[in-house]
Amino acid sequence: MLLVRWATQSIDSIICVSRAVRQNMLDLGISGGRCHVIYNTYMSSRVPSDPETDLREELGLDADTPIVGCVGQIAEWKGQELFIQAAQIVSTVPTPAHFVIIGDVVDSKEIEYRTKMLRAIDETKKGCKIHWLGYRPYASQIIGQMDVIVHASSKEDPLPTIIIEAMS
């Protein structure tokens, strides 16, 4: 905490991407008058309009098969295991739905968690169809092909851009 205060003492303003990030700064002892919330934006014009991947074709699914997706960095606090558990619960009732996880680790500290997540997918009960697709450069193209997007973070997410992308 002292390091943060020292590092920010000569800064006039701090831009926070959400109220949650601002609150974290306040909790660290930084003056509220210096912390300003400016939300991230999503620039759909930067994403190629034609999807490189037809998700249903890639997974061998009909047009009527529901796809439920969880997209983002693979990290314990992002809740992929929670998503897998929810998929198993939903799948106790016969459903044609397929569940898709898109993303990969960005920090080597999360490699063990990814291994645990993949093991959980392998151990899912029969009837639960979960696919891990790994990192995709234009995940937002694939999001538009999903029927449901799940934000499964188990801890406060400062600004879940997946929600912004899913709504665009």
mmCIF file of C-alpha atoms in Angstrom:
data_model
loop_
_atom_site.group_PDB
_atom_site.id
_atom_site.type_symbol
_atom_site.label_atom_id
_atom_site.label_comp_id
_atom_site.label_asym_id
_atom_site.label_seq_id
_atom_site.Cartn_x
_atom_site.Cartn_y
_atom_site.Cartn_z
ATOM 1 C CA MET A 1 0.000 0.000 0.000
ATOM 2 C CA LEU A 2 2.837 2.361 0.797
ATOM 3 C CA LEU A 3 4.417 1.610 -2.569
ATOM 4 C CA VAL A 4 1.184 2.561 -4.381
ATOM 5 C CA ARG A 5 0.893 5.820 -2.435
ATOM 6 C CA TRP A 6 4.557 6.643 -3.119
ATOM 7 C CA ALA A 7 4.249 5.776 -6.826
ATOM 8 C CA THR A 8 1.136 7.935 -7.225
ATOM 9 C CA GLN A 9 2.134 10.941 -5.112
ATOM 10 C CA SER A 10 3.273 13.040 -8.076
ATOM 11 C CA ILE A 11 0.297 12.105 -10.280
ATOM 12 C CA ASP A 12 -2.516 14.649 -10.514
ATOM 13 C CA SER A 13 -5.218 12.238 -11.682
ATOM 14 C CA ILE A 14 -5.784 8.522 -12.006
ATOM 15 C CA ILE A 15 -8.173 7.189 -14.631
ATOM 16 C CA CYS A 16 -10.137 4.182 -13.406
ATOM 17 C CA VAL A 17 -12.019 2.004 -15.906
ATOM 18 C CA SER A 18 -14.864 1.327 -13.449
ATOM 19 C CA ARG A 19 -16.252 2.263 -10.053
ATOM 20 C CA ALA A 20 -14.796 -0.980 -8.717
ATOM 21 C CA VAL A 21 -11.286 0.045 -9.792
ATOM 22 C CA ARG A 22 -11.864 3.503 -8.270
ATOM 23 C CA GLN A 23 -12.927 1.876 -5.011
ATOM 24 C CA ASN A 24 -9.750 -0.230 -5.050
ATOM 25 C CA MET A 25 -7.720 2.982 -5.384
ATOM 26 C CA LEU A 26 -9.631 4.567 -2.489
ATOM 27 C CA ASP A 27 -9.049 1.426 -0.404
ATOM 28 C CA LEU A 28 -5.332 1.845 -1.093
ATOM 29 C CA GLY A 29 -5.480 5.314 0.407
ATOM 30 C CA ILE A 30 -5.489 7.397 -2.775
ATOM 31 C CA SER A 31 -7.583 10.564 -2.580
ATOM 32 C CA GLY A 32 -10.988 10.307 -4.213
ATOM 33 C CA GLY A 33 -10.513 13.704 -5.824
ATOM 34 C CA ARG A 34 -7.679 12.258 -7.907
ATOM 35 C CA CYS A 35 -9.553 9.143 -9.080
ATOM 36 C CA HIS A 36 -11.829 9.604 -12.100
ATOM 37 C CA VAL A 37 -13.962 6.916 -13.723
ATOM 38 C CA ILE A 38 -13.824 6.750 -17.510
ATOM 39 C CA TYR A 39 -15.342 3.544 -18.822
ATOM 40 C CA ASN A 40 -13.704 1.476 -21.541
ATOM 41 C CA THR A 41 -15.455 1.426 -24.875
ATOM 42 C CA TYR A 42 -15.823 -1.339 -27.384
ATOM 43 C CA MET A 43 -14.927 -0.484 -30.959
ATOM 44 C CA SER A 44 -16.771 -3.062 -33.073
ATOM 45 C CA SER A 45 -15.512 -1.265 -36.191
ATOM 46 C CA ARG A 46 -12.032 -2.618 -35.406
ATOM 47 C CA VAL A 47 -13.210 -6.209 -35.714
ATOM 48 C CA PRO A 48 -13.457 -7.749 -39.191
ATOM 49 C CA SER A 49 -17.132 -8.052 -40.107
ATOM 50 C CA ASP A 50 -16.888 -11.519 -41.659
ATOM 51 C CA PRO A 51 -16.278 -14.223 -39.064
ATOM 52 C CA GLU A 52 -13.225 -16.362 -39.750
ATOM 53 C CA THR A 53 -14.995 -19.211 -37.992
ATOM 54 C CA ASP A 54 -18.487 -20.610 -38.286
ATOM 55 C CA LEU A 55 -18.830 -21.914 -34.743
ATOM 56 C CA ARG A 56 -21.665 -24.311 -35.479
ATOM 57 C CA GLU A 57 -19.805 -25.744 -38.457
ATOM 58 C CA GLU A 58 -16.588 -26.078 -36.425
ATOM 59 C CA LEU A 59 -18.446 -27.971 -33.683
ATOM 60 C CA GLY A 60 -20.586 -29.978 -36.119
ATOM 61 C CA LEU A 61 -23.861 -28.512 -34.831
ATOM 62 C CA ASP A 62 -27.181 -27.747 -36.557
ATOM 63 C CA ALA A 63 -28.456 -24.204 -36.757
ATOM 64 C CA ASP A 64 -31.010 -25.017 -34.023
ATOM 65 C CA THR A 65 -28.493 -26.224 -31.430
ATOM 66 C CA PRO A 66 -28.177 -23.672 -28.605
ATOM 67 C CA ILE A 67 -24.630 -22.548 -27.782
ATOM 68 C CA VAL A 68 -23.848 -21.192 -24.318
ATOM 69 C CA GLY A 69 -20.481 -19.461 -24.044
ATOM 70 C CA CYS A 70 -18.014 -18.271 -21.449
ATOM 71 C CA VAL A 71 -15.348 -16.026 -22.973
ATOM 72 C CA GLY A 72 -12.266 -14.483 -21.400
ATOM 73 C CA GLN A 73 -8.919 -14.922 -19.775
ATOM 74 C CA ILE A 74 -8.520 -18.335 -18.141
ATOM 75 C CA ALA A 75 -8.047 -17.476 -14.485
ATOM 76 C CA GLU A 76 -9.503 -18.888 -11.302
ATOM 77 C CA TRP A 77 -11.373 -15.691 -10.444
ATOM 78 C CA LYS A 78 -12.966 -15.623 -13.917
ATOM 79 C CA GLY A 79 -15.100 -18.628 -12.942
ATOM 80 C CA GLN A 80 -14.637 -21.148 -15.747
ATOM 81 C CA GLU A 81 -14.987 -24.001 -13.241
ATOM 82 C CA LEU A 82 -18.245 -22.450 -12.061
ATOM 83 C CA PHE A 83 -19.382 -22.379 -15.705
ATOM 84 C CA ILE A 84 -18.484 -26.081 -16.066
ATOM 85 C CA GLN A 85 -20.443 -26.923 -12.902
ATOM 86 C CA ALA A 86 -23.445 -24.948 -14.181
ATOM 87 C CA ALA A 87 -23.230 -26.762 -17.533
ATOM 88 C CA GLN A 88 -23.324 -30.091 -15.705
ATOM 89 C CA ILE A 89 -26.397 -29.017 -13.727
ATOM 90 C CA VAL A 90 -28.206 -27.782 -16.840
ATOM 91 C CA SER A 91 -27.301 -31.029 -18.600
ATOM 92 C CA THR A 92 -29.066 -33.157 -15.947
ATOM 93 C CA VAL A 93 -32.207 -32.296 -17.878
ATOM 94 C CA PRO A 94 -31.937 -33.523 -21.472
ATOM 95 C CA THR A 95 -30.786 -30.514 -23.485
ATOM 96 C CA PRO A 96 -29.313 -30.118 -26.931
ATOM 97 C CA ALA A 97 -27.198 -27.181 -25.681
ATOM 98 C CA HIS A 98 -23.452 -27.141 -26.159
ATOM 99 C CA PHE A 99 -21.221 -25.169 -23.796
ATOM 100 C CA VAL A 100 -18.152 -23.351 -25.108
ATOM 101 C CA ILE A 101 -15.191 -21.828 -23.282
ATOM 102 C CA ILE A 102 -13.024 -19.415 -25.266
ATOM 103 C CA GLY A 103 -9.812 -17.996 -23.853
ATOM 104 C CA ASP A 104 -6.445 -18.949 -22.456
ATOM 105 C CA VAL A 105 -4.082 -17.972 -19.678
ATOM 106 C CA VAL A 106 -2.285 -14.647 -19.912
ATOM 107 C CA ASP A 107 -0.221 -15.193 -16.780
ATOM 108 C CA SER A 108 1.915 -18.284 -16.246
ATOM 109 C CA LYS A 109 0.571 -18.445 -12.678
ATOM 110 C CA GLU A 110 -2.741 -19.635 -14.157
ATOM 111 C CA ILE A 111 -1.370 -22.621 -16.102
ATOM 112 C CA GLU A 112 -2.159 -24.927 -13.184
ATOM 113 C CA TYR A 113 -5.721 -23.592 -13.103
ATOM 114 C CA ARG A 114 -6.099 -24.226 -16.860
ATOM 115 C CA THR A 115 -4.966 -27.826 -16.294
ATOM 116 C CA LYS A 116 -7.542 -28.158 -13.504
ATOM 117 C CA MET A 117 -10.234 -26.669 -15.776
ATOM 118 C CA LEU A 118 -9.399 -29.056 -18.638
ATOM 119 C CA ARG A 119 -9.494 -31.988 -16.224
ATOM 120 C CA ALA A 120 -12.940 -30.835 -15.063
ATOM 121 C CA ILE A 121 -14.117 -30.737 -18.689
ATOM 122 C CA ASP A 122 -12.768 -34.264 -19.276
ATOM 123 C CA GLU A 123 -14.561 -35.499 -16.166
ATOM 124 C CA THR A 124 -17.961 -34.045 -17.061
ATOM 125 C CA LYS A 125 -20.813 -36.478 -16.986
ATOM 126 C CA LYS A 126 -22.144 -38.032 -20.163
ATOM 127 C CA GLY A 127 -24.716 -35.766 -21.758
ATOM 128 C CA CYS A 128 -22.836 -32.577 -20.900
ATOM 129 C CA LYS A 129 -21.225 -31.208 -24.049
ATOM 130 C CA ILE A 130 -18.426 -28.758 -23.194
ATOM 131 C CA HIS A 131 -15.813 -27.516 -25.658
ATOM 132 C CA TRP A 132 -12.670 -25.541 -24.849
ATOM 133 C CA LEU A 133 -11.648 -23.606 -27.956
ATOM 134 C CA GLY A 134 -8.627 -21.822 -26.495
ATOM 135 C CA TYR A 135 -7.540 -18.352 -27.500
ATOM 136 C CA ARG A 136 -9.241 -16.753 -30.504
ATOM 137 C CA PRO A 137 -7.956 -13.424 -31.861
ATOM 138 C CA TYR A 138 -11.448 -12.181 -32.742
ATOM 139 C CA ALA A 139 -13.561 -13.788 -30.041
ATOM 140 C CA SER A 140 -16.138 -11.038 -30.548
ATOM 141 C CA GLN A 141 -16.957 -12.565 -33.963
ATOM 142 C CA ILE A 142 -17.728 -15.849 -32.243
ATOM 143 C CA ILE A 143 -19.743 -14.219 -29.457
ATOM 144 C CA GLY A 144 -22.307 -13.150 -32.051
ATOM 145 C CA GLN A 145 -22.828 -16.807 -32.965
ATOM 146 C CA MET A 146 -23.680 -17.810 -29.387
ATOM 147 C CA ASP A 147 -27.198 -17.888 -28.004
ATOM 148 C CA VAL A 148 -26.250 -17.171 -24.390
ATOM 149 C CA ILE A 149 -23.143 -15.521 -22.911
ATOM 150 C CA VAL A 150 -22.281 -16.302 -19.293
ATOM 151 C CA HIS A 151 -20.193 -14.007 -17.123
ATOM 152 C CA ALA A 152 -19.091 -16.398 -14.369
ATOM 153 C CA SER A 153 -16.513 -14.379 -12.416
ATOM 154 C CA SER A 154 -16.337 -15.572 -8.827
ATOM 155 C CA LYS A 155 -14.813 -12.267 -7.669
ATOM 156 C CA GLU A 156 -15.622 -8.682 -8.530
ATOM 157 C CA ASP A 157 -14.636 -7.989 -12.123
ATOM 158 C CA PRO A 158 -13.552 -4.355 -12.544
ATOM 159 C CA LEU A 159 -15.051 -4.063 -16.026
ATOM 160 C CA PRO A 160 -16.178 -7.245 -17.757
ATOM 161 C CA THR A 161 -15.728 -6.230 -21.384
ATOM 162 C CA ILE A 162 -17.362 -9.481 -22.484
ATOM 163 C CA ILE A 163 -20.688 -8.002 -21.389
ATOM 164 C CA ILE A 164 -20.062 -4.880 -23.494
ATOM 165 C CA GLU A 165 -19.033 -7.019 -26.490
ATOM 166 C CA ALA A 166 -22.038 -9.323 -26.123
ATOM 167 C CA MET A 167 -24.422 -6.359 -26.084
ATOM 168 C CA SER A 168 -22.895 -4.680 -29.142
#
